[in-house]
mmCIF file of C-alpha atoms in Angstrom:
data_model
loop_
_atom_site.group_PDB
_atom_site.id
_atom_site.type_symbol
_atom_site.label_atom_id
_atom_site.label_comp_id
_atom_site.label_asym_id
_atom_site.label_seq_id
_atom_site.Cartn_x
_atom_site.Cartn_y
_atom_site.Cartn_z
ATOM 1 C CA MET A 267 9.513 165.202 40.629
ATOM 2 C CA ASN A 268 12.135 164.188 43.150
ATOM 3 C CA ALA A 269 11.818 162.089 46.299
ATOM 4 C CA ILE A 270 9.410 163.433 48.900
ATOM 5 C CA ARG A 271 10.710 166.031 51.372
ATOM 6 C CA THR A 272 8.679 166.708 54.532
ATOM 7 C CA THR A 273 9.168 169.720 56.784
ATOM 8 C CA PRO A 274 8.910 168.739 60.472
ATOM 9 C CA PRO A 275 5.931 170.199 62.362
ATOM 10 C CA ARG A 276 6.663 173.579 63.881
ATOM 11 C CA PRO A 277 7.753 173.430 67.541
ATOM 12 C CA PHE A 278 4.293 174.603 68.634
ATOM 13 C CA ASP A 279 1.265 176.551 67.455
ATOM 14 C CA VAL A 280 2.487 180.141 67.532
ATOM 15 C CA THR A 281 -1.070 181.464 67.108
ATOM 16 C CA ALA A 282 -1.975 179.997 70.495
ATOM 17 C CA LEU A 283 0.540 182.360 72.094
ATOM 18 C CA PHE A 284 -0.057 185.238 69.687
ATOM 19 C CA PRO A 285 -3.633 185.035 68.316
ATOM 20 C CA GLN A 286 -3.062 188.182 66.230
ATOM 21 C CA LEU A 287 -0.865 186.144 63.902
ATOM 22 C CA ALA A 288 -3.693 183.817 62.810
ATOM 23 C CA ALA A 289 -5.075 186.333 60.318
ATOM 24 C CA LEU A 290 -1.587 186.810 58.836
ATOM 25 C CA ALA A 291 -0.930 183.166 57.935
ATOM 26 C CA ARG A 292 0.061 182.524 54.311
ATOM 27 C CA THR A 293 0.803 179.370 52.359
ATOM 28 C CA ALA A 294 4.245 178.996 50.819
ATOM 29 C CA THR A 295 5.472 176.119 48.663
ATOM 30 C CA ARG A 296 8.954 174.913 49.513
ATOM 31 C CA LEU A 297 10.610 173.520 46.376
ATOM 32 C CA HIS A 298 13.375 171.407 47.962
ATOM 33 C CA PRO A 299 15.618 171.257 44.859
ATOM 34 C CA ARG A 300 17.927 168.231 44.843
ATOM 35 C CA PRO A 301 20.423 167.080 42.181
ATOM 36 C CA GLY A 302 18.808 165.142 39.354
ATOM 37 C CA SER A 303 18.344 164.866 35.602
ATOM 38 C CA PRO A 304 15.289 166.958 34.731
ATOM 39 C CA THR A 305 13.751 167.045 31.255
ATOM 40 C CA VAL A 306 11.841 169.843 29.542
ATOM 41 C CA HIS A 307 8.634 168.314 30.936
ATOM 42 C CA ASP A 308 9.749 168.609 34.573
ATOM 43 C CA SER A 309 9.601 171.417 37.072
ATOM 44 C CA SER A 310 13.242 172.041 37.876
ATOM 45 C CA VAL A 311 16.079 174.308 38.902
ATOM 46 C CA GLY A 312 18.854 174.637 36.322
ATOM 47 C CA GLY A 313 17.202 172.143 33.976
ATOM 48 C CA PRO A 314 16.256 172.360 30.288
ATOM 49 C CA LEU A 315 13.279 174.522 29.354
ATOM 50 C CA LEU A 316 10.204 173.763 27.294
ATOM 51 C CA TRP A 317 11.212 176.546 24.920
ATOM 52 C CA PRO A 318 9.517 176.868 21.501
ATOM 53 C CA ALA A 319 11.901 176.156 18.631
ATOM 54 C CA ASP A 320 10.574 179.151 16.699
ATOM 55 C CA GLU A 321 10.984 181.650 19.570
ATOM 56 C CA PRO A 322 14.274 183.600 19.836
ATOM 57 C CA TRP A 323 16.361 182.844 22.901
ATOM 58 C CA PRO A 324 16.633 185.900 25.200
ATOM 59 C CA HIS A 325 19.929 187.768 25.564
ATOM 60 C CA CYS A 326 21.168 190.487 27.902
ATOM 61 C CA ASN A 327 22.325 193.619 26.100
ATOM 62 C CA GLU A 328 23.146 195.658 29.201
ATOM 63 C CA PRO A 329 26.710 196.597 30.160
ATOM 64 C CA HIS A 330 28.313 194.113 32.547
ATOM 65 C CA ASP A 331 30.506 195.000 35.492
ATOM 66 C CA ARG A 332 33.923 193.744 34.428
ATOM 67 C CA ARG A 333 35.480 194.912 37.703
ATOM 68 C CA ALA A 334 33.411 192.296 39.530
ATOM 69 C CA ALA A 335 34.714 189.540 37.241
ATOM 70 C CA PRO A 336 38.506 189.774 36.828
ATOM 71 C CA VAL A 337 38.589 186.072 35.851
ATOM 72 C CA VAL A 338 35.717 184.500 33.923
ATOM 73 C CA HIS A 339 34.985 180.942 32.831
ATOM 74 C CA SER A 340 32.738 179.213 30.345
ATOM 75 C CA PRO A 341 29.778 177.141 31.631
ATOM 76 C CA ASP A 342 31.519 174.013 30.340
ATOM 77 C CA ASP A 343 34.626 174.930 32.352
ATOM 78 C CA ILE A 344 32.492 175.133 35.494
ATOM 79 C CA ARG A 345 30.852 171.793 34.780
ATOM 80 C CA LEU A 346 34.240 170.180 34.132
ATOM 81 C CA LEU A 347 35.607 171.603 37.378
ATOM 82 C CA ARG A 348 32.660 170.096 39.263
ATOM 83 C CA ARG A 349 33.219 166.701 37.630
ATOM 84 C CA ILE A 350 36.901 166.768 38.595
ATOM 85 C CA ARG A 351 36.002 167.516 42.204
ATOM 86 C CA ALA A 352 33.440 164.707 42.216
ATOM 87 C CA ALA A 353 35.916 162.233 40.692
ATOM 88 C CA SER A 354 38.522 163.189 43.291
ATOM 89 C CA ALA A 355 36.082 162.698 46.152
ATOM 90 C CA GLU A 356 34.989 159.328 44.797
ATOM 91 C CA ARG A 357 38.606 158.216 44.330
ATOM 92 C CA LEU A 358 39.586 159.186 47.871
ATOM 93 C CA HIS A 359 36.462 157.539 49.268
ATOM 94 C CA HIS A 360 37.548 154.183 47.857
ATOM 95 C CA ASP A 361 41.264 154.690 48.503
ATOM 96 C CA PRO A 362 42.356 157.300 51.064
ATOM 97 C CA GLU A 363 45.919 156.927 49.789
ATOM 98 C CA ALA A 364 44.953 157.801 46.202
ATOM 99 C CA PRO A 365 46.215 161.083 44.729
ATOM 100 C CA ASP A 366 43.989 164.072 45.329
ATOM 101 C CA ARG A 367 44.385 165.033 41.658
ATOM 102 C CA THR A 368 45.704 163.083 38.686
ATOM 103 C CA SER A 369 48.248 164.718 36.377
ATOM 104 C CA GLU A 370 45.575 165.099 33.728
ATOM 105 C CA GLU A 371 43.224 166.744 36.217
ATOM 106 C CA LEU A 372 45.958 169.131 37.353
ATOM 107 C CA GLU A 373 46.581 170.209 33.772
ATOM 108 C CA THR A 374 42.871 170.789 33.251
ATOM 109 C CA LEU A 375 42.564 172.755 36.491
ATOM 110 C CA GLU A 376 45.494 174.965 35.507
ATOM 111 C CA ARG A 377 43.796 175.790 32.221
ATOM 112 C CA ILE A 378 40.456 176.508 33.911
ATOM 113 C CA ARG A 379 42.018 178.765 36.543
ATOM 114 C CA ALA A 380 43.620 180.878 33.811
ATOM 115 C CA GLY A 381 40.124 181.908 32.756
ATOM 116 C CA ARG A 382 38.626 182.869 29.417
ATOM 117 C CA PRO A 383 38.875 186.091 27.399
ATOM 118 C CA TRP A 384 36.327 188.788 28.203
ATOM 119 C CA PHE A 385 33.297 188.909 25.916
ATOM 120 C CA ASN A 386 31.633 192.225 25.045
ATOM 121 C CA GLY A 387 28.604 191.084 23.041
ATOM 122 C CA PRO A 388 25.049 190.188 24.101
ATOM 123 C CA ILE A 389 24.977 187.404 26.692
ATOM 124 C CA PRO A 390 22.495 184.514 26.261
ATOM 125 C CA LEU A 391 20.490 184.080 29.456
ATOM 126 C CA LEU A 392 20.848 180.960 31.598
ATOM 127 C CA PRO A 393 17.870 178.842 32.741
ATOM 128 C CA VAL A 394 17.349 179.196 36.478
ATOM 129 C CA ALA A 395 13.962 177.587 37.123
ATOM 130 C CA GLN A 396 11.004 176.081 35.319
ATOM 131 C CA LEU A 397 7.746 175.663 37.240
ATOM 132 C CA TYR A 398 4.620 173.894 36.011
ATOM 133 C CA ALA A 399 1.395 175.007 37.722
ATOM 134 C CA ARG A 400 0.409 171.326 38.065
ATOM 135 C CA ASP A 401 3.358 170.923 40.463
ATOM 136 C CA VAL A 402 3.766 174.325 42.074
ATOM 137 C CA PRO A 403 1.020 176.879 42.728
ATOM 138 C CA PHE A 404 1.923 180.435 41.759
ATOM 139 C CA PRO A 405 0.110 183.491 40.388
ATOM 140 C CA CYS A 406 0.137 183.373 36.600
ATOM 141 C CA PRO A 407 -1.567 185.170 33.718
ATOM 142 C CA SER A 408 -4.782 183.732 32.319
ATOM 143 C CA GLY A 409 -4.148 180.724 30.092
ATOM 144 C CA ALA A 410 -0.585 180.158 31.330
ATOM 145 C CA ASP A 411 0.492 177.047 33.206
ATOM 146 C CA LEU A 412 4.268 177.384 32.973
ATOM 147 C CA LEU A 413 6.740 179.868 34.424
ATOM 148 C CA GLN A 414 10.311 180.008 33.164
ATOM 149 C CA VAL A 415 12.925 182.074 35.003
ATOM 150 C CA LEU A 416 16.233 182.938 33.320
ATOM 151 C CA TRP A 417 19.015 185.286 34.307
ATOM 152 C CA CYS A 418 22.131 186.979 33.060
ATOM 153 C CA PRO A 419 25.016 185.498 35.088
ATOM 154 C CA PHE A 420 26.753 188.852 35.605
ATOM 155 C CA HIS A 421 26.519 191.822 37.914
ATOM 156 C CA HIS A 422 25.250 195.008 36.333
ATOM 157 C CA ALA A 423 26.158 198.600 37.070
ATOM 158 C CA GLU A 424 23.073 199.389 39.176
ATOM 159 C CA HIS A 425 22.257 195.809 40.182
ATOM 160 C CA PRO A 426 25.091 193.877 41.872
ATOM 161 C CA HIS A 427 23.449 190.539 41.193
ATOM 162 C CA PRO A 428 22.200 188.520 38.201
ATOM 163 C CA ARG A 429 19.259 190.139 36.385
ATOM 164 C CA THR A 430 16.231 187.884 35.925
ATOM 165 C CA ALA A 431 13.673 187.556 33.137
ATOM 166 C CA LEU A 432 10.283 185.834 33.500
ATOM 167 C CA PHE A 433 8.453 184.033 30.717
ATOM 168 C CA TRP A 434 4.888 182.765 31.073
ATOM 169 C CA ARG A 435 3.444 180.328 28.574
ATOM 170 C CA SER A 436 0.882 177.596 27.968
ATOM 171 C CA SER A 437 2.774 174.322 27.763
ATOM 172 C CA ALA A 438 0.124 172.843 25.453
ATOM 173 C CA THR A 439 0.958 175.386 22.742
ATOM 174 C CA VAL A 440 4.631 174.364 22.524
ATOM 175 C CA ALA A 441 4.838 171.982 19.581
ATOM 176 C CA ALA A 442 8.513 171.809 18.661
ATOM 177 C CA VAL A 443 11.057 172.335 21.455
ATOM 178 C CA LEU A 444 14.388 174.133 21.031
ATOM 179 C CA ASP A 445 16.951 171.343 21.350
ATOM 180 C CA ALA A 446 20.173 173.289 21.871
ATOM 181 C CA PRO A 447 19.653 176.777 23.293
ATOM 182 C CA PRO A 448 22.688 179.081 23.224
ATOM 183 C CA GLU A 449 24.816 179.440 26.338
ATOM 184 C CA PRO A 450 26.884 182.395 27.532
ATOM 185 C CA PRO A 451 30.484 182.165 26.310
ATOM 186 C CA ILE A 452 31.505 183.230 29.816
ATOM 187 C CA VAL A 453 29.877 183.603 33.235
ATOM 188 C CA GLN A 454 30.955 185.883 36.034
ATOM 189 C CA ASP A 455 31.075 183.171 38.660
ATOM 190 C CA GLY A 456 30.486 179.431 38.832
ATOM 191 C CA TYR A 457 28.061 180.151 41.646
ATOM 192 C CA TYR A 458 25.684 181.677 39.076
ATOM 193 C CA LEU A 459 25.415 178.412 37.111
ATOM 194 C CA PRO A 460 22.758 176.313 38.871
ATOM 195 C CA ALA A 461 23.270 172.570 39.067
ATOM 196 C CA PRO A 462 20.357 170.651 37.469
ATOM 197 C CA CYS A 463 17.863 169.761 40.195
ATOM 198 C CA LEU A 464 14.449 168.140 40.434
ATOM 199 C CA LEU A 465 11.910 169.485 42.918
ATOM 200 C CA SER A 466 9.861 168.116 45.812
ATOM 201 C CA PRO A 467 7.152 170.777 46.259
ATOM 202 C CA GLU A 468 5.623 170.952 49.728
ATOM 203 C CA GLN A 469 3.164 173.473 51.133
ATOM 204 C CA VAL A 470 3.842 175.023 54.530
ATOM 205 C CA THR A 471 2.314 177.814 56.587
ATOM 206 C CA GLU A 472 4.283 181.008 57.060
ATOM 207 C CA PHE A 473 3.874 184.084 59.224
ATOM 208 C CA PRO A 474 5.388 187.518 58.588
ATOM 209 C CA HIS A 475 9.049 188.216 59.130
ATOM 210 C CA PRO A 476 9.366 190.214 62.397
ATOM 211 C CA ARG A 477 10.241 193.385 60.466
ATOM 212 C CA GLU A 478 6.806 193.236 58.798
ATOM 213 C CA LEU A 479 4.954 193.246 62.143
ATOM 214 C CA ASP A 480 3.782 196.302 64.044
ATOM 215 C CA LYS A 481 5.811 197.461 67.031
ATOM 216 C CA GLU A 482 3.318 196.194 69.596
ATOM 217 C CA LEU A 483 3.485 192.649 68.286
ATOM 218 C CA ARG A 484 7.280 192.779 67.916
ATOM 219 C CA ASP A 485 7.529 193.838 71.553
ATOM 220 C CA GLN A 486 5.343 190.903 72.559
ATOM 221 C CA LEU A 487 7.582 188.527 70.623
ATOM 222 C CA ASP A 488 10.561 189.871 72.581
ATOM 223 C CA ASP A 489 8.757 189.462 75.929
ATOM 224 C CA MET A 490 10.239 186.358 77.557
ATOM 225 C CA SER A 491 7.223 185.873 79.803
ATOM 226 C CA ARG A 492 4.984 185.252 76.781
ATOM 227 C CA TRP A 493 7.011 182.162 75.862
ATOM 228 C CA GLU A 494 7.134 180.474 79.267
ATOM 229 C CA SER A 495 4.309 178.059 78.497
ATOM 230 C CA ILE A 496 6.245 176.236 75.768
ATOM 231 C CA GLU A 497 8.605 173.320 76.313
ATOM 232 C CA PRO A 498 11.237 174.542 78.823
ATOM 233 C CA ALA A 499 14.169 172.888 77.077
ATOM 234 C CA ARG A 500 13.346 174.592 73.800
ATOM 235 C CA TYR A 501 12.495 177.910 75.411
ATOM 236 C CA ASN A 502 15.687 177.993 77.490
ATOM 237 C CA THR A 503 17.764 177.751 74.313
ATOM 238 C CA TYR A 504 16.345 181.116 73.257
ATOM 239 C CA ALA A 505 15.832 182.687 76.681
ATOM 240 C CA ASP A 506 18.239 185.510 75.868
ATOM 241 C CA ASP A 507 16.579 186.225 72.527
ATOM 242 C CA PRO A 508 13.027 184.831 72.265
ATOM 243 C CA GLY A 509 12.526 186.837 69.082
ATOM 244 C CA GLU A 510 15.026 184.522 67.376
ATOM 245 C CA LEU A 511 12.812 181.566 68.256
ATOM 246 C CA TYR A 512 10.053 183.138 66.166
ATOM 247 C CA LEU A 513 12.388 184.317 63.408
ATOM 248 C CA GLY A 514 14.216 181.045 62.872
ATOM 249 C CA ASN A 515 11.445 178.519 63.510
ATOM 250 C CA LEU A 516 7.989 180.031 63.150
ATOM 251 C CA SER A 517 7.885 182.832 60.583
ATOM 252 C CA THR A 518 9.295 182.463 57.044
ATOM 253 C CA ALA A 519 10.602 179.177 55.649
ATOM 254 C CA PRO A 520 14.190 179.224 54.357
ATOM 255 C CA GLY A 521 15.301 177.975 50.951
ATOM 256 C CA TRP A 522 13.724 177.961 47.492
ATOM 257 C CA LYS A 523 9.994 178.601 47.610
ATOM 258 C CA THR A 524 7.037 180.243 45.934
ATOM 259 C CA GLY A 525 4.479 182.465 47.654
ATOM 260 C CA GLY A 526 4.444 183.041 51.372
ATOM 261 C CA TRP A 527 5.975 186.118 52.965
ATOM 262 C CA SER A 528 9.041 188.114 52.011
ATOM 263 C CA SER A 529 12.100 187.823 54.219
ATOM 264 C CA TRP A 530 14.101 190.830 55.433
ATOM 265 C CA PRO A 531 17.312 189.483 56.967
ATOM 266 C CA ARG A 532 19.393 192.631 56.492
ATOM 267 C CA THR A 533 17.069 195.521 55.644
ATOM 268 C CA ASP A 534 13.734 196.964 56.680
ATOM 269 C CA PRO A 535 10.774 196.212 54.421
ATOM 270 C CA VAL A 536 10.381 198.491 51.423
ATOM 271 C CA PRO A 537 7.269 199.285 49.373
ATOM 272 C CA ARG A 538 6.832 197.001 46.372
ATOM 273 C CA PRO A 539 4.462 198.847 44.015
ATOM 274 C CA CYS A 540 4.002 197.343 40.570
ATOM 275 C CA PRO A 541 6.001 199.480 38.109
ATOM 276 C CA GLU A 542 3.050 199.443 35.709
ATOM 277 C CA CYS A 543 -0.133 199.762 37.806
ATOM 278 C CA GLY A 544 1.012 200.559 41.355
ATOM 279 C CA THR A 545 -0.531 197.475 42.995
ATOM 280 C CA GLU A 546 1.570 196.131 45.848
ATOM 281 C CA GLN A 547 3.473 193.140 44.496
ATOM 282 C CA VAL A 548 3.542 189.761 46.252
ATOM 283 C CA PRO A 549 6.286 187.130 46.593
ATOM 284 C CA LEU A 550 6.571 184.892 43.540
ATOM 285 C CA LEU A 551 9.850 182.988 43.856
ATOM 286 C CA THR A 552 12.748 182.981 46.286
ATOM 287 C CA ILE A 553 16.032 181.945 44.643
ATOM 288 C CA ALA A 554 18.003 180.839 47.669
ATOM 289 C CA SER A 555 21.695 180.329 48.313
ATOM 290 C CA SER A 556 20.938 177.603 50.860
ATOM 291 C CA GLU A 557 18.114 175.393 52.097
ATOM 292 C CA TRP A 558 18.715 176.451 55.702
ATOM 293 C CA ASP A 559 21.093 178.457 57.886
ATOM 294 C CA GLY A 560 22.303 178.487 61.467
ATOM 295 C CA ILE A 561 19.011 179.579 63.048
ATOM 296 C CA SER A 562 16.598 177.752 60.726
ATOM 297 C CA LYS A 563 17.723 174.137 61.037
ATOM 298 C CA SER A 564 14.320 173.120 62.411
ATOM 299 C CA TRP A 565 13.138 173.456 58.783
ATOM 300 C CA ILE A 566 15.475 170.668 57.573
ATOM 301 C CA ALA A 567 13.322 167.976 55.966
ATOM 302 C CA GLU A 568 12.578 164.864 58.012
ATOM 303 C CA GLU A 569 14.096 162.675 55.293
ATOM 304 C CA GLU A 570 17.413 164.522 55.555
ATOM 305 C CA ARG A 571 17.441 164.137 59.316
ATOM 306 C CA THR A 572 16.962 160.365 59.175
ATOM 307 C CA ASN A 573 19.082 159.721 56.069
ATOM 308 C CA PRO A 574 21.361 162.717 55.546
ATOM 309 C CA ALA A 575 23.023 162.993 52.163
ATOM 310 C CA PRO A 576 26.090 165.141 51.558
ATOM 311 C CA PRO A 577 25.514 168.253 49.459
ATOM 312 C CA PRO A 578 27.011 168.342 45.968
ATOM 313 C CA LEU A 579 30.768 168.675 46.003
ATOM 314 C CA GLY A 580 31.857 172.263 46.420
ATOM 315 C CA ALA A 581 28.654 173.288 48.202
ATOM 316 C CA GLN A 582 28.156 174.314 51.780
ATOM 317 C CA ASP A 583 25.757 172.432 54.056
ATOM 318 C CA GLY A 584 22.219 172.930 52.741
ATOM 319 C CA ASN A 585 23.260 174.150 49.288
ATOM 320 C CA PHE A 586 22.070 171.695 46.647
ATOM 321 C CA THR A 587 21.846 173.978 43.603
ATOM 322 C CA LEU A 588 25.488 175.192 43.896
ATOM 323 C CA LEU A 589 24.243 178.793 43.699
ATOM 324 C CA ASP A 590 25.691 181.396 46.036
ATOM 325 C CA ILE A 591 24.336 184.877 45.479
ATOM 326 C CA ILE A 592 26.844 187.442 46.752
ATOM 327 C CA GLY A 593 28.005 185.344 49.673
ATOM 328 C CA GLY A 594 24.752 183.806 50.853
ATOM 329 C CA TYR A 595 21.966 186.209 49.875
ATOM 330 C CA ASP A 596 18.560 185.196 48.535
ATOM 331 C CA LEU A 597 17.121 186.850 45.429
ATOM 332 C CA GLN A 598 13.389 187.385 45.919
ATOM 333 C CA LEU A 599 11.142 187.924 42.906
ATOM 334 C CA HIS A 600 7.790 189.666 43.341
ATOM 335 C CA VAL A 601 4.917 189.979 40.860
ATOM 336 C CA CYS A 602 1.736 191.980 40.516
ATOM 337 C CA PRO A 603 -1.230 189.979 41.880
ATOM 338 C CA GLU A 604 -3.593 191.806 39.524
ATOM 339 C CA SER A 605 -1.535 191.035 36.419
ATOM 340 C CA PRO A 606 1.491 188.738 36.865
ATOM 341 C CA GLY A 607 2.618 189.650 33.362
ATOM 342 C CA HIS A 608 3.485 193.184 34.513
ATOM 343 C CA PRO A 609 7.190 193.889 35.149
ATOM 344 C CA HIS A 610 8.407 192.075 38.248
ATOM 345 C CA ILE A 611 10.507 193.394 41.138
ATOM 346 C CA GLU A 612 13.819 191.878 42.300
ATOM 347 C CA LEU A 613 14.792 192.242 45.948
ATOM 348 C CA LEU A 614 18.087 191.382 47.596
ATOM 349 C CA PRO A 615 17.197 192.338 51.188
#
């Protein structure tokens, strides 16, 4: 695990103003991924998997949208590009007059920017996350204590985002571990190659996204007079849009998480019936493009407020995994609560 991350207390108890919300509270686990060197025995984002040596590595055999990837790179190209950026930043930090790029780096960058040839065969999946139940609570099939999430780092004809695959297993049954899993010869975008991160799991309480609430309660959230009892300075910031106070600070936590409530930033909620049994599926994992955004900065961990660290080079503020799903979206995975092994649902709301 990584260093502890602690979400600040919410600005106030929203159930005191809106008692109807108390029955809708759910626990979510914020993962707080931060750059590190995970092993197969760690819960991680973008780290190595506890994958059995005698089990075939999964591949994607679906057609890939070449129009969305006019220039492609190998995973090693992306890693090399990140190292060059880091070396440049370190050099300039120690000597502001130093060259932004060395001649060798410029030659390497020119080669990387030219891209790699297109590849038409099956694409080995990339590790996205590995979660041990001892670290992170999540619904899992009987006997399983490990969830492994992989994806194909390409858009697909009917799914303009990476396609995910879930694998559940008992870690105790893995005797020999696959040392060198195959990697895709090319990836659509460097933003689909997660930087290795360790986790700092933390449980928080969530309430439904406003779009999940009935109209009466939404109207109450938009009623400025209902908020007048809270701290005036905080209330006045949102006086023109009190609903944003609830949305950004009191409902769903931003960033990587398991459980909790689904978020609907751009679309209305849609039914999520299990493709196999029809049971309404529940949130399993949110794969986030950022730890926070402009209206959710109250969720920034206390440790980052008191000792802020810059994000990895090339990332925007709050992006520690270096993922960026279609310009800032979150990919939300849902599973069947009756049988998590049933096919899962991907949402890009």
